[in-house]
Short mmCIF file of N, CA and C in Angstrom, two decimals:
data_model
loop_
_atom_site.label_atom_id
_atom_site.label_comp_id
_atom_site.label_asym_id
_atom_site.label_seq_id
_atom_site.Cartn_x
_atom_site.Cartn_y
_atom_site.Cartn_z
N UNK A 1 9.41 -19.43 -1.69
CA UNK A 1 10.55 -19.12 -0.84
C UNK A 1 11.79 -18.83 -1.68
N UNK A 2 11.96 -19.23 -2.52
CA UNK A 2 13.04 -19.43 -3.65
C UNK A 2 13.16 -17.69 -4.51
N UNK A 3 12.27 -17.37 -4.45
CA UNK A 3 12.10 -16.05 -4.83
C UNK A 3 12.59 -14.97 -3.97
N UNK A 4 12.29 -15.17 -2.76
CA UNK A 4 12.18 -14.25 -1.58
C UNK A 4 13.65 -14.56 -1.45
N UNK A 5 14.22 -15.82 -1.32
CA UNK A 5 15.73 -15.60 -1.33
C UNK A 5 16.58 -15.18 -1.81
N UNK A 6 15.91 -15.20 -3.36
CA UNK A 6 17.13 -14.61 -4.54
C UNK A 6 17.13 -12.83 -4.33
N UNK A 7 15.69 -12.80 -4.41
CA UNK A 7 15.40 -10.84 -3.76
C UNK A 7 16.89 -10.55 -2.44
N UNK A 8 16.89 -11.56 -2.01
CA UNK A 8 17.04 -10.86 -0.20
C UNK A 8 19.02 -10.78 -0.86
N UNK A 9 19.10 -12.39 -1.34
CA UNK A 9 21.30 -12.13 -1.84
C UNK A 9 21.12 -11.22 -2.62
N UNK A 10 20.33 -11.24 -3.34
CA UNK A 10 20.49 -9.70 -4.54
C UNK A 10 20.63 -8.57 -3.66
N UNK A 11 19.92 -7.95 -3.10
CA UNK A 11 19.79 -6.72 -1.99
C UNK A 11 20.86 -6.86 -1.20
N UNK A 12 21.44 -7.74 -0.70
CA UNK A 12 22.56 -7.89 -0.19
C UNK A 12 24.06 -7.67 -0.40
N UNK A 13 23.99 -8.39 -2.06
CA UNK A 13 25.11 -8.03 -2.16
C UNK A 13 25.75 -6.79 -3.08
N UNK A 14 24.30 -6.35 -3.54
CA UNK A 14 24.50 -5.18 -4.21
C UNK A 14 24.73 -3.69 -3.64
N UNK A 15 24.18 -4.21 -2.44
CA UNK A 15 23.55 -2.78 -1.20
C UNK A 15 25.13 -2.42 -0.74
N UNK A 16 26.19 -3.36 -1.07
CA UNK A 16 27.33 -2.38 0.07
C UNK A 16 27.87 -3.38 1.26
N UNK A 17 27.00 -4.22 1.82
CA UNK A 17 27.86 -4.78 2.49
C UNK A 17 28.58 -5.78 2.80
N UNK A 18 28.62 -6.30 1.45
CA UNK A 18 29.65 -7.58 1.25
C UNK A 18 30.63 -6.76 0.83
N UNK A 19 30.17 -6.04 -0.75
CA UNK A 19 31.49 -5.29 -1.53
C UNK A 19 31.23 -4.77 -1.58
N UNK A 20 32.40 -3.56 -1.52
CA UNK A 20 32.18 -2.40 -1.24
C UNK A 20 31.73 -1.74 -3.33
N UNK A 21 30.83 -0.53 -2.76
CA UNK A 21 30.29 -0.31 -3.71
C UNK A 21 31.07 0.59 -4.87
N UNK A 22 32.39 0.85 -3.80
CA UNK A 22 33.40 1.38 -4.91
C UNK A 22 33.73 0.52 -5.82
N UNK A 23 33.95 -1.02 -5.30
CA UNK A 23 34.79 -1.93 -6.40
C UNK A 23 33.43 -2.09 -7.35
N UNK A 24 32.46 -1.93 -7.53
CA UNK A 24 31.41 -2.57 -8.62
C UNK A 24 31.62 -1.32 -9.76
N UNK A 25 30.96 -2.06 -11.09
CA UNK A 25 30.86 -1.27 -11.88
C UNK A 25 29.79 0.06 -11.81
N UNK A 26 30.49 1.29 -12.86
CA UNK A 26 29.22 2.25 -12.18
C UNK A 26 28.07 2.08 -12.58
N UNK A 27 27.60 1.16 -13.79
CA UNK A 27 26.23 0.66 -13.74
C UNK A 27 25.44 0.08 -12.57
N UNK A 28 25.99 -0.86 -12.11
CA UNK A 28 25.33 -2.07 -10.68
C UNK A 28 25.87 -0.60 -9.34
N UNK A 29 26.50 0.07 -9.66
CA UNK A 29 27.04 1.28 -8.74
C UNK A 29 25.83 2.19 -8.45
N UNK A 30 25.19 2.70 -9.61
CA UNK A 30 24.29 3.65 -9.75
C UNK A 30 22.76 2.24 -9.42
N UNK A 31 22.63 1.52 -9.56
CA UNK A 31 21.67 0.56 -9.34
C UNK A 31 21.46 0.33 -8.06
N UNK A 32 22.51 0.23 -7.46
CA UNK A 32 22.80 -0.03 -5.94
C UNK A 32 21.75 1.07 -5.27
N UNK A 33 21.83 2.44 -5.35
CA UNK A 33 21.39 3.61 -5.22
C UNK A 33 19.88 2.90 -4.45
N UNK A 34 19.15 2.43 -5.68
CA UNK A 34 17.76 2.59 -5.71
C UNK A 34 17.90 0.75 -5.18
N UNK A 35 18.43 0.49 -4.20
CA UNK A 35 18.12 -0.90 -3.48
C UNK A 35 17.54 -0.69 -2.06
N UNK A 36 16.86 -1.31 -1.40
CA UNK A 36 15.98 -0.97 -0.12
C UNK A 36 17.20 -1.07 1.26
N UNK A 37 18.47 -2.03 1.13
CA UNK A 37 19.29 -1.71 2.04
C UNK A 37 20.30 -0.43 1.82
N UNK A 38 20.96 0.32 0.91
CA UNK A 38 21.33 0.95 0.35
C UNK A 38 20.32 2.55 0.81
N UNK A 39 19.13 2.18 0.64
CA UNK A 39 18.25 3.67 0.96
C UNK A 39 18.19 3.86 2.33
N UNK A 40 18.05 2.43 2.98
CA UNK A 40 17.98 2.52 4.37
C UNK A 40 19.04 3.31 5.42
N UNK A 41 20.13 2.79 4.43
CA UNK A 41 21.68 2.93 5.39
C UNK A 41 22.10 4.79 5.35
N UNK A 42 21.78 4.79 4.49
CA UNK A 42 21.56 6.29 3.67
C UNK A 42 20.78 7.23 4.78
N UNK A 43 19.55 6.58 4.68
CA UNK A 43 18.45 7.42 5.50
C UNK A 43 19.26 7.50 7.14
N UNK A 44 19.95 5.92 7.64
CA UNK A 44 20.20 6.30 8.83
C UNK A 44 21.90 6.72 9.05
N UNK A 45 22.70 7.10 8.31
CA UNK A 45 24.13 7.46 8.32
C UNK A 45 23.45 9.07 8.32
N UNK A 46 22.41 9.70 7.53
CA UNK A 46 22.43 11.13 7.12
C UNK A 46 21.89 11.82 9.15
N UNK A 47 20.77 10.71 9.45
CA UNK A 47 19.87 11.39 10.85
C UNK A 47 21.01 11.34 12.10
N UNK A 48 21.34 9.98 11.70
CA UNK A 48 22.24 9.52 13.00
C UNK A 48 23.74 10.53 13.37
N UNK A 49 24.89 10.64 11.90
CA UNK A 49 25.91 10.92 11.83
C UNK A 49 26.14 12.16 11.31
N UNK A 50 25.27 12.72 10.31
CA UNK A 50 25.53 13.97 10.10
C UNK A 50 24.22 14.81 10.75
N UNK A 51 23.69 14.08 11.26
CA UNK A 51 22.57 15.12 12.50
C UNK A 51 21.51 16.12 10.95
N UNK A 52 21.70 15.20 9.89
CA UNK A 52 20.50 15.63 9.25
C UNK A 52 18.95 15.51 9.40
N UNK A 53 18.27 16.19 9.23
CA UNK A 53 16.47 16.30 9.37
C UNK A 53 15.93 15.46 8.67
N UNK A 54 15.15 14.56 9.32
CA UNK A 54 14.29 13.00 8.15
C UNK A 54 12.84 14.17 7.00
N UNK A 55 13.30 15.34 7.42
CA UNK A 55 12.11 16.30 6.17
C UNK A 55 13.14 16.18 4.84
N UNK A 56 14.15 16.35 5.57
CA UNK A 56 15.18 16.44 3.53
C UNK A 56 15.73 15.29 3.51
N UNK A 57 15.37 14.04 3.68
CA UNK A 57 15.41 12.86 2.97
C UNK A 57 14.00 12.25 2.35
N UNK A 58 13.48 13.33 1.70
CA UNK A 58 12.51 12.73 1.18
C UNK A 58 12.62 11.63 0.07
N UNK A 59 13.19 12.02 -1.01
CA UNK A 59 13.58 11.04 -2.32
C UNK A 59 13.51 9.65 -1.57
N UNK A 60 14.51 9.21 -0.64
CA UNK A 60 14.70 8.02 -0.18
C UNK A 60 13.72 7.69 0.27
N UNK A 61 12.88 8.29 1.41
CA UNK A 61 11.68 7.77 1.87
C UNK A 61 10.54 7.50 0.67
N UNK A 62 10.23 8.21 -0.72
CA UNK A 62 9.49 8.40 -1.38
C UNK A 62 9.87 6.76 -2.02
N UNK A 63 11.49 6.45 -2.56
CA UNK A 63 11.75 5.43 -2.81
C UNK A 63 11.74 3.62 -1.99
N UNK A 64 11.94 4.08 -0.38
CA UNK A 64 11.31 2.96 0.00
C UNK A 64 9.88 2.55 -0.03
N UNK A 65 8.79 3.60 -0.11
CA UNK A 65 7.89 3.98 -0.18
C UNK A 65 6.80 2.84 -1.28
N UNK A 66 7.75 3.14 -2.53
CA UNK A 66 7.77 2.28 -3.45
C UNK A 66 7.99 1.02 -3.47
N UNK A 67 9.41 0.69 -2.88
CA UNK A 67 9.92 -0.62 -2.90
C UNK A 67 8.72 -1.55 -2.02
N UNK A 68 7.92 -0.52 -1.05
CA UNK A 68 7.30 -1.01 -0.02
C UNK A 68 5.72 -2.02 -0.74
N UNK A 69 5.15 -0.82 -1.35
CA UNK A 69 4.22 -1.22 -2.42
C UNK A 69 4.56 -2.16 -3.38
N UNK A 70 5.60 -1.98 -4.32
CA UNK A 70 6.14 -3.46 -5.11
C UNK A 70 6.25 -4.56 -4.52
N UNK A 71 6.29 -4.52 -3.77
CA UNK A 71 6.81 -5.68 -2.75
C UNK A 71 5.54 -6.63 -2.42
N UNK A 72 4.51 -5.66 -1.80
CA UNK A 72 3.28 -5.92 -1.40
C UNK A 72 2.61 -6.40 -2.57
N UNK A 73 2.53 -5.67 -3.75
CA UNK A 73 1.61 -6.09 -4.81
C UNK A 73 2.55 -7.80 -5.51
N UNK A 74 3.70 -7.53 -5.73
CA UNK A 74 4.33 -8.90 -5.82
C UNK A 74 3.85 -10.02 -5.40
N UNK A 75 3.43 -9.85 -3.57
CA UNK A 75 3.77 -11.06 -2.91
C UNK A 75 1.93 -10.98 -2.98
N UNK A 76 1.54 -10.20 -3.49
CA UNK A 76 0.00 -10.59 -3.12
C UNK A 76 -0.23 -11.24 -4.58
N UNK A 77 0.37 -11.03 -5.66
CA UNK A 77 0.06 -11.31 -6.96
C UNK A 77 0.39 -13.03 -7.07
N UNK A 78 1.86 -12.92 -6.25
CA UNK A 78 2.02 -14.54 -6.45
C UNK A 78 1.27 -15.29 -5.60
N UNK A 79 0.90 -15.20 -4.30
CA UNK A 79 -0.16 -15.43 -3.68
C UNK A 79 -1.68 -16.12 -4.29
N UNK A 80 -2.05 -14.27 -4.91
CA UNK A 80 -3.31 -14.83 -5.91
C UNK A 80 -2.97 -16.23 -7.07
N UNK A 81 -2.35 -16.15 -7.32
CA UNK A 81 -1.60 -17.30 -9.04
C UNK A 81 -1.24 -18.66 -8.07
N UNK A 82 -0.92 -19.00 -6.82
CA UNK A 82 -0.55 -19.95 -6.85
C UNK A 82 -1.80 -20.87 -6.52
N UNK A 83 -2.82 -19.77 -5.81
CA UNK A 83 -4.26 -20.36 -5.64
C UNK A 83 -4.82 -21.41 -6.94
#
């Protein structure tokens, strides 16, 4: 559980909505980018507000895509090890 928590404040507070992602440095700035709340908000500000097509947000989908699989192989890996 201790894991899954530190994942979830990390994603949290890096993603934008505690601080804003102007005040961070542009390293943790450009990092932010590739975080699963950050891609999300992205994916739904572009469909919702600028009435963009979910075909040209691919990158993002390709990138949750990922996060989706890491995630999975993670929690199945620690899973297997704690057996």
């Amino acid at each position: 559980y201790l894991i899954s928590a530190f994942i979830l404040v990390l994603f949290v507070f890096v993603s934008g909505i505690i601080v804003p992602v102007e005040r961070m440095t542009p390293f943790i700035s450009g990092l932010s980018e590739l975080f699963v709340p950050k891609l999300a908000f992205t994916i739904f500000n572009m469909t919702v507000f600028y009435n963009q097509n979910i075909a040209y947000l691919e990158t993002e989908f390709i990138m949750l895509t990922f996060w989706l699989f890491a995630l999975f192989l993670g929690t199945f890996l620690v899973k297997h090890f704690k057996r």
